[in-house]
Amino acid sequence: MFNGLPTLMKYPDRSPFLCGPSGFTFDNCLRNKQLKENGLEEPNSFTTGTTVVGIVFDGGVIIGAESRATSGGIVFSKTCRKIIELQANIFAAGAGTARDTKALVELTRAQLELHRMNTGFRKVPVCCANQMIRQLLFRFNGNIDADMIIGGADNTGAHLFCTRSDGSTDTAPFTSIGSGYQVSMSILESRWSEDLSEESACALACDAVAAGMKNDLCSGGKVSLCVVRCDFSVQWPEQLPRQVPPTRTYRLSPKPGRTTILSTLVHPVLSWRGALALPEPGGSQEPGRGPGTSGAARGQEAPRRSNSLDEPEAKRKKRGGR
């Protein structure tokens, strides 16, 4: 049992679709399977294009996300808040299927509240929230399409976790998930440092999300930030993406004469008129005659080439005659 929820250890012979009242229902998966067996098309699942980043700075943690909710080529909302409160000191943001992410957050929030009351209303550790989410995702074998960033502060300091849909977890000082995570991660890797101040961390998170929004069609809107400090104070600064010109970390400025020329090869290039005046291959052009004039046309009989394959046989006959 996991906080009153049945696990797969109780049902070893049953599939994860039939694992009891756990807050999730997979009836639609069985329905889609039956539709495919009957030759019908499976309905499309609604996924959201998201860019979410998390940064640990000197004094807390920051979670940033954009505010566009999409499904394919349709934009449902431009002001969607994707950073959700799990506890007063723990916040999370998810990417993946919207309904799965919402159900996962609601179930985790209820379990954390029960855990807080059972432990004498103390501050819930951030690792506890991450452990609940990863166990639930691992129990369903990746059938819950939700990648989560969990960040917060407790009595041991600020913490940041990145948990994927298969239950694997990373603990890192900065991370990024969603459809625009690659561009955001490049910004974080080039500018993050251990002694970041809160203002620098906010600017870095805003620039990372803005870069993901610029290079991802499913991300857009405005940048929402959630700052959780180690003194358990929370701030929600909303910033518009700044227009940051692209910068090159290592400027390429080779000096003249650095590369030595080892050899030079010149290929003659003829113009089209010069190529037309070239002689035919296999013969020489006599002066005063066109390139297309053959020997038969000039009254000369071309010499007949002997077949090299017949020469050994002729020599053998000659030797036999002698």
PDB file of C-alpha atoms in Angstrom:
ATOM      1  CA  MET A   1       0.000   0.000   0.000  1.00  0.00           C
ATOM      2  CA  PHE A   2       1.195   3.525  -0.803  1.00  0.00           C
ATOM      3  CA  ASN A   3      -0.638   5.998   1.448  1.00  0.00           C
ATOM      4  CA  GLY A   4      -3.851   4.026   1.114  1.00  0.00           C
ATOM      5  CA  LEU A   5      -3.447   3.364  -2.624  1.00  0.00           C
ATOM      6  CA  PRO A   6      -3.174  -0.222  -3.920  1.00  0.00           C
ATOM      7  CA  THR A   7      -0.006  -1.015  -5.841  1.00  0.00           C
ATOM      8  CA  LEU A   8       0.817  -3.586  -8.476  1.00  0.00           C
ATOM      9  CA  MET A   9       2.343  -5.887  -5.841  1.00  0.00           C
ATOM     10  CA  LYS A  10      -1.194  -6.676  -4.715  1.00  0.00           C
ATOM     11  CA  TYR A  11      -2.237  -7.499  -8.292  1.00  0.00           C
ATOM     12  CA  PRO A  12       0.705  -9.400  -9.826  1.00  0.00           C
ATOM     13  CA  ASP A  13      -1.383 -10.990 -12.587  1.00  0.00           C
ATOM     14  CA  ARG A  14      -3.325  -7.879 -13.578  1.00  0.00           C
ATOM     15  CA  SER A  15      -2.378  -5.200 -16.047  1.00  0.00           C
ATOM     16  CA  PRO A  16      -1.717  -1.597 -14.956  1.00  0.00           C
ATOM     17  CA  PHE A  17      -5.034  -0.665 -16.592  1.00  0.00           C
ATOM     18  CA  LEU A  18      -6.896  -2.633 -13.871  1.00  0.00           C
ATOM     19  CA  CYS A  19      -5.007  -1.741 -10.691  1.00  0.00           C
ATOM     20  CA  GLY A  20      -7.914  -0.512  -8.599  1.00  0.00           C
ATOM     21  CA  PRO A  21      -9.202   2.912  -7.506  1.00  0.00           C
ATOM     22  CA  SER A  22      -5.955   4.896  -7.661  1.00  0.00           C
ATOM     23  CA  GLY A  23      -7.321   8.208  -8.878  1.00  0.00           C
ATOM     24  CA  PHE A  24      -6.680   7.348 -12.531  1.00  0.00           C
ATOM     25  CA  THR A  25      -8.956   5.526 -14.930  1.00  0.00           C
ATOM     26  CA  PHE A  26      -7.770   3.845 -18.111  1.00  0.00           C
ATOM     27  CA  ASP A  27     -11.192   2.952 -19.478  1.00  0.00           C
ATOM     28  CA  ASN A  28     -10.499   5.051 -22.557  1.00  0.00           C
ATOM     29  CA  CYS A  29      -7.389   2.980 -23.311  1.00  0.00           C
ATOM     30  CA  LEU A  30      -9.461  -0.206 -23.327  1.00  0.00           C
ATOM     31  CA  ARG A  31     -12.096   1.563 -25.438  1.00  0.00           C
ATOM     32  CA  ASN A  32      -9.477   2.694 -27.964  1.00  0.00           C
ATOM     33  CA  LYS A  33      -8.087  -0.832 -28.133  1.00  0.00           C
ATOM     34  CA  GLN A  34     -11.545  -2.196 -28.911  1.00  0.00           C
ATOM     35  CA  LEU A  35     -12.094   0.494 -31.548  1.00  0.00           C
ATOM     36  CA  LYS A  36      -8.854  -0.473 -33.312  1.00  0.00           C
ATOM     37  CA  GLU A  37      -9.847  -4.157 -33.257  1.00  0.00           C
ATOM     38  CA  ASN A  38     -13.149  -3.246 -34.929  1.00  0.00           C
ATOM     39  CA  GLY A  39     -11.338  -1.325 -37.684  1.00  0.00           C
ATOM     40  CA  LEU A  40     -12.124   2.185 -36.438  1.00  0.00           C
ATOM     41  CA  GLU A  41      -9.688   5.039 -35.945  1.00  0.00           C
ATOM     42  CA  GLU A  42      -8.339   5.760 -32.496  1.00  0.00           C
ATOM     43  CA  PRO A  43      -9.173   9.266 -31.172  1.00  0.00           C
ATOM     44  CA  ASN A  44      -6.251  11.644 -30.892  1.00  0.00           C
ATOM     45  CA  SER A  45      -4.961  12.506 -27.425  1.00  0.00           C
ATOM     46  CA  PHE A  46      -4.546  16.172 -26.548  1.00  0.00           C
ATOM     47  CA  THR A  47      -0.983  17.159 -25.720  1.00  0.00           C
ATOM     48  CA  THR A  48       0.433  20.549 -24.832  1.00  0.00           C
ATOM     49  CA  GLY A  49       3.582  22.121 -26.191  1.00  0.00           C
ATOM     50  CA  THR A  50       5.413  23.492 -23.185  1.00  0.00           C
ATOM     51  CA  THR A  51       8.683  25.117 -22.180  1.00  0.00           C
ATOM     52  CA  VAL A  52       9.424  24.843 -18.453  1.00  0.00           C
ATOM     53  CA  VAL A  53      12.726  25.627 -16.710  1.00  0.00           C
ATOM     54  CA  GLY A  54      13.945  25.380 -13.131  1.00  0.00           C
ATOM     55  CA  ILE A  55      16.939  27.132 -11.559  1.00  0.00           C
ATOM     56  CA  VAL A  56      18.500  26.927  -8.110  1.00  0.00           C
ATOM     57  CA  PHE A  57      20.074  30.208  -6.968  1.00  0.00           C
ATOM     58  CA  ASP A  58      21.753  31.425  -3.828  1.00  0.00           C
ATOM     59  CA  GLY A  59      18.735  31.639  -1.524  1.00  0.00           C
ATOM     60  CA  GLY A  60      15.959  29.656  -3.228  1.00  0.00           C
ATOM     61  CA  VAL A  61      14.659  28.133  -6.422  1.00  0.00           C
ATOM     62  CA  ILE A  62      12.864  29.538  -9.483  1.00  0.00           C
ATOM     63  CA  ILE A  63      10.417  27.753 -11.784  1.00  0.00           C
ATOM     64  CA  GLY A  64       9.555  29.444 -15.082  1.00  0.00           C
ATOM     65  CA  ALA A  65       7.041  28.508 -17.772  1.00  0.00           C
ATOM     66  CA  GLU A  66       5.278  30.017 -20.757  1.00  0.00           C
ATOM     67  CA  SER A  67       1.486  30.450 -20.907  1.00  0.00           C
ATOM     68  CA  ARG A  68       0.264  28.958 -24.208  1.00  0.00           C
ATOM     69  CA  ALA A  69      -2.007  25.880 -24.199  1.00  0.00           C
ATOM     70  CA  THR A  70      -2.170  24.123 -27.567  1.00  0.00           C
ATOM     71  CA  SER A  71      -3.545  20.952 -29.135  1.00  0.00           C
ATOM     72  CA  GLY A  72      -1.967  20.295 -32.502  1.00  0.00           C
ATOM     73  CA  GLY A  73      -2.407  23.486 -34.523  1.00  0.00           C
ATOM     74  CA  ILE A  74      -5.107  24.967 -32.252  1.00  0.00           C
ATOM     75  CA  VAL A  75      -4.278  27.441 -29.464  1.00  0.00           C
ATOM     76  CA  PHE A  76      -6.819  26.983 -26.668  1.00  0.00           C
ATOM     77  CA  SER A  77      -5.471  29.587 -24.265  1.00  0.00           C
ATOM     78  CA  LYS A  78      -2.758  32.230 -24.179  1.00  0.00           C
ATOM     79  CA  THR A  79      -2.868  32.873 -20.426  1.00  0.00           C
ATOM     80  CA  CYS A  80      -2.609  29.366 -18.985  1.00  0.00           C
ATOM     81  CA  ARG A  81      -0.702  29.159 -15.706  1.00  0.00           C
ATOM     82  CA  LYS A  82       1.356  25.962 -15.792  1.00  0.00           C
ATOM     83  CA  ILE A  83       3.040  26.357 -12.401  1.00  0.00           C
ATOM     84  CA  ILE A  84       0.886  24.685  -9.741  1.00  0.00           C
ATOM     85  CA  GLU A  85       1.147  24.785  -5.950  1.00  0.00           C
ATOM     86  CA  LEU A  86       1.492  21.407  -4.239  1.00  0.00           C
ATOM     87  CA  GLN A  87       2.200  22.839  -0.806  1.00  0.00           C
ATOM     88  CA  ALA A  88       2.935  26.286   0.537  1.00  0.00           C
ATOM     89  CA  ASN A  89       6.659  25.590   0.049  1.00  0.00           C
ATOM     90  CA  ILE A  90       6.533  23.203  -2.948  1.00  0.00           C
ATOM     91  CA  PHE A  91       5.574  24.045  -6.532  1.00  0.00           C
ATOM     92  CA  ALA A  92       5.549  22.002  -9.730  1.00  0.00           C
ATOM     93  CA  ALA A  93       5.151  22.472 -13.460  1.00  0.00           C
ATOM     94  CA  GLY A  94       4.419  19.752 -15.978  1.00  0.00           C
ATOM     95  CA  ALA A  95       4.622  18.975 -19.674  1.00  0.00           C
ATOM     96  CA  GLY A  96       2.772  16.307 -21.614  1.00  0.00           C
ATOM     97  CA  THR A  97      -0.894  15.388 -21.814  1.00  0.00           C
ATOM     98  CA  ALA A  98      -2.875  18.100 -20.047  1.00  0.00           C
ATOM     99  CA  ARG A  99      -5.405  15.802 -18.407  1.00  0.00           C
ATOM    100  CA  ASP A 100      -2.757  13.411 -17.114  1.00  0.00           C
ATOM    101  CA  THR A 101      -0.720  16.268 -15.675  1.00  0.00           C
ATOM    102  CA  LYS A 102      -3.756  17.776 -13.948  1.00  0.00           C
ATOM    103  CA  ALA A 103      -4.850  14.453 -12.455  1.00  0.00           C
ATOM    104  CA  LEU A 104      -1.314  13.718 -11.261  1.00  0.00           C
ATOM    105  CA  VAL A 105      -1.029  17.108  -9.557  1.00  0.00           C
ATOM    106  CA  GLU A 106      -4.440  16.855  -7.877  1.00  0.00           C
ATOM    107  CA  LEU A 107      -3.711  13.385  -6.514  1.00  0.00           C
ATOM    108  CA  THR A 108      -0.235  14.380  -5.289  1.00  0.00           C
ATOM    109  CA  ARG A 109      -1.591  17.516  -3.627  1.00  0.00           C
ATOM    110  CA  ALA A 110      -4.180  15.477  -1.690  1.00  0.00           C
ATOM    111  CA  GLN A 111      -1.575  12.913  -0.600  1.00  0.00           C
ATOM    112  CA  LEU A 112       0.828  15.650   0.537  1.00  0.00           C
ATOM    113  CA  GLU A 113      -1.895  17.297   2.598  1.00  0.00           C
ATOM    114  CA  LEU A 114      -2.661  13.984   4.298  1.00  0.00           C
ATOM    115  CA  HIS A 115       1.052  13.483   4.909  1.00  0.00           C
ATOM    116  CA  ARG A 116       1.325  16.966   6.440  1.00  0.00           C
ATOM    117  CA  MET A 117      -1.542  16.305   8.854  1.00  0.00           C
ATOM    118  CA  ASN A 118      -0.180  12.877   9.822  1.00  0.00           C
ATOM    119  CA  THR A 119       3.213  14.378  10.689  1.00  0.00           C
ATOM    120  CA  GLY A 120       1.945  17.112  12.984  1.00  0.00           C
ATOM    121  CA  PHE A 121       1.449  19.861  10.377  1.00  0.00           C
ATOM    122  CA  ARG A 122       5.163  20.265   9.724  1.00  0.00           C
ATOM    123  CA  LYS A 123       6.685  21.483   6.487  1.00  0.00           C
ATOM    124  CA  VAL A 124       6.647  18.696   3.941  1.00  0.00           C
ATOM    125  CA  PRO A 125      10.124  18.009   2.500  1.00  0.00           C
ATOM    126  CA  VAL A 126      10.511  18.581  -1.221  1.00  0.00           C
ATOM    127  CA  CYS A 127      11.955  15.085  -1.697  1.00  0.00           C
ATOM    128  CA  CYS A 128       8.728  13.638  -0.264  1.00  0.00           C
ATOM    129  CA  ALA A 129       6.637  15.250  -3.019  1.00  0.00           C
ATOM    130  CA  ASN A 130       9.073  14.049  -5.646  1.00  0.00           C
ATOM    131  CA  GLN A 131       9.008  10.515  -4.234  1.00  0.00           C
ATOM    132  CA  MET A 132       5.203  10.369  -4.361  1.00  0.00           C
ATOM    133  CA  ILE A 133       5.133  11.538  -7.973  1.00  0.00           C
ATOM    134  CA  ARG A 134       7.872   9.211  -9.180  1.00  0.00           C
ATOM    135  CA  GLN A 135       6.369   6.148  -7.488  1.00  0.00           C
ATOM    136  CA  LEU A 136       2.988   6.855  -9.043  1.00  0.00           C
ATOM    137  CA  LEU A 137       4.504   7.351 -12.508  1.00  0.00           C
ATOM    138  CA  PHE A 138       6.650   4.232 -12.216  1.00  0.00           C
ATOM    139  CA  ARG A 139       3.677   2.129 -11.093  1.00  0.00           C
ATOM    140  CA  PHE A 140       1.811   2.858 -14.341  1.00  0.00           C
ATOM    141  CA  ASN A 141       4.825   1.958 -16.537  1.00  0.00           C
ATOM    142  CA  GLY A 142       4.873   5.253 -18.442  1.00  0.00           C
ATOM    143  CA  ASN A 143       1.169   5.202 -19.373  1.00  0.00           C
ATOM    144  CA  ILE A 144       0.773   8.578 -17.638  1.00  0.00           C
ATOM    145  CA  ASP A 145       2.183  11.093 -20.120  1.00  0.00           C
ATOM    146  CA  ALA A 146       3.472  13.717 -17.696  1.00  0.00           C
ATOM    147  CA  ASP A 147       6.979  15.116 -17.147  1.00  0.00           C
ATOM    148  CA  MET A 148       7.307  17.182 -13.988  1.00  0.00           C
ATOM    149  CA  ILE A 149       9.669  19.758 -12.510  1.00  0.00           C
ATOM    150  CA  ILE A 150       9.310  19.915  -8.714  1.00  0.00           C
ATOM    151  CA  GLY A 151      10.972  22.735  -6.829  1.00  0.00           C
ATOM    152  CA  GLY A 152      10.715  24.180  -3.362  1.00  0.00           C
ATOM    153  CA  ALA A 153      12.393  24.919  -0.059  1.00  0.00           C
ATOM    154  CA  ASP A 154      12.349  23.080   3.262  1.00  0.00           C
ATOM    155  CA  ASN A 155      14.423  22.995   6.441  1.00  0.00           C
ATOM    156  CA  THR A 156      17.430  21.619   4.527  1.00  0.00           C
ATOM    157  CA  GLY A 157      17.462  24.314   1.831  1.00  0.00           C
ATOM    158  CA  ALA A 158      16.270  24.696  -1.758  1.00  0.00           C
ATOM    159  CA  HIS A 159      15.787  21.635  -3.962  1.00  0.00           C
ATOM    160  CA  LEU A 160      14.953  21.021  -7.615  1.00  0.00           C
ATOM    161  CA  PHE A 161      13.890  17.705  -9.181  1.00  0.00           C
ATOM    162  CA  CYS A 162      13.102  16.697 -12.754  1.00  0.00           C
ATOM    163  CA  THR A 163      10.893  13.576 -12.967  1.00  0.00           C
ATOM    164  CA  ARG A 164       9.874  11.991 -16.256  1.00  0.00           C
ATOM    165  CA  SER A 165       6.879   9.858 -17.187  1.00  0.00           C
ATOM    166  CA  ASP A 166       8.739   6.570 -16.624  1.00  0.00           C
ATOM    167  CA  GLY A 167       9.563   7.471 -13.006  1.00  0.00           C
ATOM    168  CA  SER A 168      13.224   8.393 -13.485  1.00  0.00           C
ATOM    169  CA  THR A 169      14.415  11.416 -11.510  1.00  0.00           C
ATOM    170  CA  ASP A 170      17.307  13.855 -11.798  1.00  0.00           C
ATOM    171  CA  THR A 171      18.531  16.246  -9.127  1.00  0.00           C
ATOM    172  CA  ALA A 172      20.197  19.178 -10.845  1.00  0.00           C
ATOM    173  CA  PRO A 173      20.882  22.889 -10.187  1.00  0.00           C
ATOM    174  CA  PHE A 174      19.057  23.741 -13.433  1.00  0.00           C
ATOM    175  CA  THR A 175      16.817  21.767 -15.742  1.00  0.00           C
ATOM    176  CA  SER A 176      14.319  22.118 -18.566  1.00  0.00           C
ATOM    177  CA  ILE A 177      11.452  20.025 -19.974  1.00  0.00           C
ATOM    178  CA  GLY A 178       8.855  20.348 -22.707  1.00  0.00           C
ATOM    179  CA  SER A 179       8.934  20.761 -26.454  1.00  0.00           C
ATOM    180  CA  GLY A 180      11.322  23.722 -26.282  1.00  0.00           C
ATOM    181  CA  TYR A 181      13.694  22.276 -23.691  1.00  0.00           C
ATOM    182  CA  GLN A 182      16.731  21.969 -25.968  1.00  0.00           C
ATOM    183  CA  VAL A 183      17.010  25.694 -26.690  1.00  0.00           C
ATOM    184  CA  SER A 184      16.289  26.566 -23.062  1.00  0.00           C
ATOM    185  CA  MET A 185      18.933  24.132 -21.842  1.00  0.00           C
ATOM    186  CA  SER A 186      21.536  25.732 -24.112  1.00  0.00           C
ATOM    187  CA  ILE A 187      20.840  29.128 -22.508  1.00  0.00           C
ATOM    188  CA  LEU A 188      21.029  27.649 -19.008  1.00  0.00           C
ATOM    189  CA  GLU A 189      24.277  25.791 -19.652  1.00  0.00           C
ATOM    190  CA  SER A 190      26.012  28.879 -21.032  1.00  0.00           C
ATOM    191  CA  ARG A 191      25.002  31.356 -18.310  1.00  0.00           C
ATOM    192  CA  TRP A 192      24.342  29.470 -15.053  1.00  0.00           C
ATOM    193  CA  SER A 193      26.754  29.775 -12.141  1.00  0.00           C
ATOM    194  CA  GLU A 194      26.693  28.731  -8.504  1.00  0.00           C
ATOM    195  CA  ASP A 195      26.667  32.269  -7.100  1.00  0.00           C
ATOM    196  CA  LEU A 196      23.609  33.529  -9.009  1.00  0.00           C
ATOM    197  CA  SER A 197      21.630  36.235  -7.282  1.00  0.00           C
ATOM    198  CA  GLU A 198      17.851  36.319  -7.349  1.00  0.00           C
ATOM    199  CA  GLU A 199      17.688  39.072  -9.960  1.00  0.00           C
ATOM    200  CA  SER A 200      20.191  37.299 -12.216  1.00  0.00           C
ATOM    201  CA  ALA A 201      18.351  34.003 -11.814  1.00  0.00           C
ATOM    202  CA  CYS A 202      15.025  35.629 -12.741  1.00  0.00           C
ATOM    203  CA  ALA A 203      16.582  37.190 -15.842  1.00  0.00           C
ATOM    204  CA  LEU A 204      18.185  33.871 -16.799  1.00  0.00           C
ATOM    205  CA  ALA A 205      14.920  31.949 -16.381  1.00  0.00           C
ATOM    206  CA  CYS A 206      13.039  34.553 -18.404  1.00  0.00           C
ATOM    207  CA  ASP A 207      15.613  34.457 -21.214  1.00  0.00           C
ATOM    208  CA  ALA A 208      15.643  30.642 -21.268  1.00  0.00           C
ATOM    209  CA  VAL A 209      11.864  30.406 -21.545  1.00  0.00           C
ATOM    210  CA  ALA A 210      11.804  33.197 -24.147  1.00  0.00           C
ATOM    211  CA  ALA A 211      14.376  31.333 -26.258  1.00  0.00           C
ATOM    212  CA  GLY A 212      12.241  28.202 -26.092  1.00  0.00           C
ATOM    213  CA  MET A 213       9.153  30.181 -27.078  1.00  0.00           C
ATOM    214  CA  LYS A 214      10.954  31.722 -30.054  1.00  0.00           C
ATOM    215  CA  ASN A 215      12.114  28.350 -31.420  1.00  0.00           C
ATOM    216  CA  ASP A 216       8.987  26.301 -30.651  1.00  0.00           C
ATOM    217  CA  LEU A 217       5.642  26.861 -32.370  1.00  0.00           C
ATOM    218  CA  CYS A 218       3.691  25.255 -29.503  1.00  0.00           C
ATOM    219  CA  SER A 219       5.119  27.640 -26.884  1.00  0.00           C
ATOM    220  CA  GLY A 220       4.185  31.281 -26.568  1.00  0.00           C
ATOM    221  CA  GLY A 221       2.358  33.897 -24.553  1.00  0.00           C
ATOM    222  CA  LYS A 222       4.112  35.449 -21.599  1.00  0.00           C
ATOM    223  CA  VAL A 223       6.673  34.170 -19.106  1.00  0.00           C
ATOM    224  CA  SER A 224       5.418  33.215 -15.636  1.00  0.00           C
ATOM    225  CA  LEU A 225       7.941  32.849 -12.826  1.00  0.00           C
ATOM    226  CA  CYS A 226       7.575  31.420  -9.334  1.00  0.00           C
ATOM    227  CA  VAL A 227      10.299  32.291  -6.809  1.00  0.00           C
ATOM    228  CA  VAL A 228      10.454  30.137  -3.663  1.00  0.00           C
ATOM    229  CA  ARG A 229      12.977  31.421  -1.127  1.00  0.00           C
ATOM    230  CA  CYS A 230      14.601  29.524   1.706  1.00  0.00           C
ATOM    231  CA  ASP A 231      12.653  31.630   4.243  1.00  0.00           C
ATOM    232  CA  PHE A 232       9.447  30.053   2.737  1.00  0.00           C
ATOM    233  CA  SER A 233       8.332  33.274   1.069  1.00  0.00           C
ATOM    234  CA  VAL A 234       6.858  32.966  -2.428  1.00  0.00           C
ATOM    235  CA  GLN A 235       6.698  35.560  -5.192  1.00  0.00           C
ATOM    236  CA  TRP A 236       5.026  35.388  -8.630  1.00  0.00           C
ATOM    237  CA  PRO A 237       6.754  37.919 -10.914  1.00  0.00           C
ATOM    238  CA  GLU A 238       5.282  37.893 -14.414  1.00  0.00           C
ATOM    239  CA  GLN A 239       7.677  39.149 -17.032  1.00  0.00           C
ATOM    240  CA  LEU A 240       7.363  39.566 -20.763  1.00  0.00           C
ATOM    241  CA  PRO A 241      10.074  37.907 -22.847  1.00  0.00           C
ATOM    242  CA  ARG A 242      12.939  40.276 -23.475  1.00  0.00           C
ATOM    243  CA  GLN A 243      14.384  40.789 -26.920  1.00  0.00           C
ATOM    244  CA  VAL A 244      17.897  39.522 -26.316  1.00  0.00           C
ATOM    245  CA  PRO A 245      20.209  39.697 -29.358  1.00  0.00           C
ATOM    246  CA  PRO A 246      21.998  36.441 -30.105  1.00  0.00           C
ATOM    247  CA  THR A 247      25.496  36.344 -28.693  1.00  0.00           C
ATOM    248  CA  ARG A 248      28.368  34.034 -29.505  1.00  0.00           C
ATOM    249  CA  THR A 249      30.265  32.702 -26.524  1.00  0.00           C
ATOM    250  CA  TYR A 250      33.486  32.191 -28.447  1.00  0.00           C
ATOM    251  CA  ARG A 251      33.996  34.799 -31.151  1.00  0.00           C
ATOM    252  CA  LEU A 252      35.699  33.511 -34.277  1.00  0.00           C
ATOM    253  CA  SER A 253      38.370  36.027 -35.374  1.00  0.00           C
ATOM    254  CA  PRO A 254      41.215  34.214 -37.176  1.00  0.00           C
ATOM    255  CA  LYS A 255      44.200  36.385 -37.990  1.00  0.00           C
ATOM    256  CA  PRO A 256      45.576  36.499 -41.549  1.00  0.00           C
ATOM    257  CA  GLY A 257      48.479  34.167 -42.208  1.00  0.00           C
ATOM    258  CA  ARG A 258      47.506  31.598 -39.604  1.00  0.00           C
ATOM    259  CA  THR A 259      46.855  28.835 -42.170  1.00  0.00           C
ATOM    260  CA  THR A 260      49.764  27.769 -44.402  1.00  0.00           C
ATOM    261  CA  ILE A 261      49.055  26.908 -48.042  1.00  0.00           C
ATOM    262  CA  LEU A 262      50.619  23.484 -48.588  1.00  0.00           C
ATOM    263  CA  SER A 263      49.823  23.002 -52.297  1.00  0.00           C
ATOM    264  CA  THR A 264      47.870  24.606 -55.108  1.00  0.00           C
ATOM    265  CA  LEU A 265      45.999  22.740 -57.827  1.00  0.00           C
ATOM    266  CA  VAL A 266      44.649  24.711 -60.797  1.00  0.00           C
ATOM    267  CA  HIS A 267      41.847  23.235 -62.945  1.00  0.00           C
ATOM    268  CA  PRO A 268      41.438  24.939 -66.352  1.00  0.00           C
ATOM    269  CA  VAL A 269      37.836  25.863 -67.071  1.00  0.00           C
ATOM    270  CA  LEU A 270      36.792  26.337 -70.710  1.00  0.00           C
ATOM    271  CA  SER A 271      33.919  28.452 -71.825  1.00  0.00           C
ATOM    272  CA  TRP A 272      30.999  26.930 -73.693  1.00  0.00           C
ATOM    273  CA  ARG A 273      32.232  28.237 -77.076  1.00  0.00           C
ATOM    274  CA  GLY A 274      35.657  26.758 -76.503  1.00  0.00           C
ATOM    275  CA  ALA A 275      34.171  23.378 -75.565  1.00  0.00           C
ATOM    276  CA  LEU A 276      32.338  23.224 -78.923  1.00  0.00           C
ATOM    277  CA  ALA A 277      35.609  23.594 -80.857  1.00  0.00           C
ATOM    278  CA  LEU A 278      37.270  20.612 -79.174  1.00  0.00           C
ATOM    279  CA  PRO A 279      38.171  17.630 -81.464  1.00  0.00           C
ATOM    280  CA  GLU A 280      36.280  14.397 -81.257  1.00  0.00           C
ATOM    281  CA  PRO A 281      37.664  11.837 -78.832  1.00  0.00           C
ATOM    282  CA  GLY A 282      39.784   9.127 -80.477  1.00  0.00           C
ATOM    283  CA  GLY A 283      40.937  11.146 -83.538  1.00  0.00           C
ATOM    284  CA  SER A 284      42.885  14.266 -84.446  1.00  0.00           C
ATOM    285  CA  GLN A 285      41.367  17.130 -86.348  1.00  0.00           C
ATOM    286  CA  GLU A 286      43.174  18.153 -89.532  1.00  0.00           C
ATOM    287  CA  PRO A 287      43.427  21.838 -90.364  1.00  0.00           C
ATOM    288  CA  GLY A 288      40.716  23.138 -92.629  1.00  0.00           C
ATOM    289  CA  ARG A 289      38.218  20.404 -91.791  1.00  0.00           C
ATOM    290  CA  GLY A 290      35.383  20.412 -89.343  1.00  0.00           C
ATOM    291  CA  PRO A 291      35.456  18.434 -86.160  1.00  0.00           C
ATOM    292  CA  GLY A 292      32.603  16.197 -87.283  1.00  0.00           C
ATOM    293  CA  THR A 293      34.222  15.050 -90.592  1.00  0.00           C
ATOM    294  CA  SER A 294      35.092  11.347 -90.435  1.00  0.00           C
ATOM    295  CA  GLY A 295      37.644   9.403 -92.470  1.00  0.00           C
ATOM    296  CA  ALA A 296      34.973   7.611 -94.582  1.00  0.00           C
ATOM    297  CA  ALA A 297      33.467  10.954 -95.589  1.00  0.00           C
ATOM    298  CA  ARG A 298      36.931  12.099 -96.787  1.00  0.00           C
ATOM    299  CA  GLY A 299      37.288   9.032 -99.014  1.00  0.00           C
ATOM    300  CA  GLN A 300      39.777   7.336 -96.708  1.00  0.00           C
ATOM    301  CA  GLU A 301      39.140   3.903 -95.400  1.00  0.00           C
ATOM    302  CA  ALA A 302      39.715   3.574 -91.721  1.00  0.00           C
ATOM    303  CA  PRO A 303      42.094   0.782 -90.737  1.00  0.00           C
ATOM    304  CA  ARG A 304      40.390  -2.246 -89.342  1.00  0.00           C
ATOM    305  CA  ARG A 305      41.460  -3.138 -85.847  1.00  0.00           C
ATOM    306  CA  SER A 306      42.221  -6.766 -85.303  1.00  0.00           C
ATOM    307  CA  ASN A 307      40.535  -8.566 -82.506  1.00  0.00           C
ATOM    308  CA  SER A 308      43.021  -9.460 -79.840  1.00  0.00           C
ATOM    309  CA  LEU A 309      41.009 -12.549 -78.941  1.00  0.00           C
ATOM    310  CA  ASP A 310      41.551 -14.079 -82.409  1.00  0.00           C
ATOM    311  CA  GLU A 311      45.347 -13.619 -82.454  1.00  0.00           C
ATOM    312  CA  PRO A 312      46.233 -16.567 -80.223  1.00  0.00           C
ATOM    313  CA  GLU A 313      44.059 -18.878 -82.322  1.00  0.00           C
ATOM    314  CA  ALA A 314      45.669 -17.686 -85.599  1.00  0.00           C
ATOM    315  CA  LYS A 315      49.098 -18.257 -84.153  1.00  0.00           C
ATOM    316  CA  ARG A 316      48.148 -21.775 -83.125  1.00  0.00           C
ATOM    317  CA  LYS A 317      46.922 -22.570 -86.692  1.00  0.00           C
ATOM    318  CA  LYS A 318      50.130 -21.189 -88.141  1.00  0.00           C
ATOM    319  CA  ARG A 319      52.237 -23.372 -85.894  1.00  0.00           C
ATOM    320  CA  GLY A 320      50.108 -26.418 -86.811  1.00  0.00           C
ATOM    321  CA  GLY A 321      50.542 -25.713 -90.555  1.00  0.00           C
ATOM    322  CA  ARG A 322      54.334 -25.718 -90.203  1.00  0.00           C
TER     323      ARG A 322
END
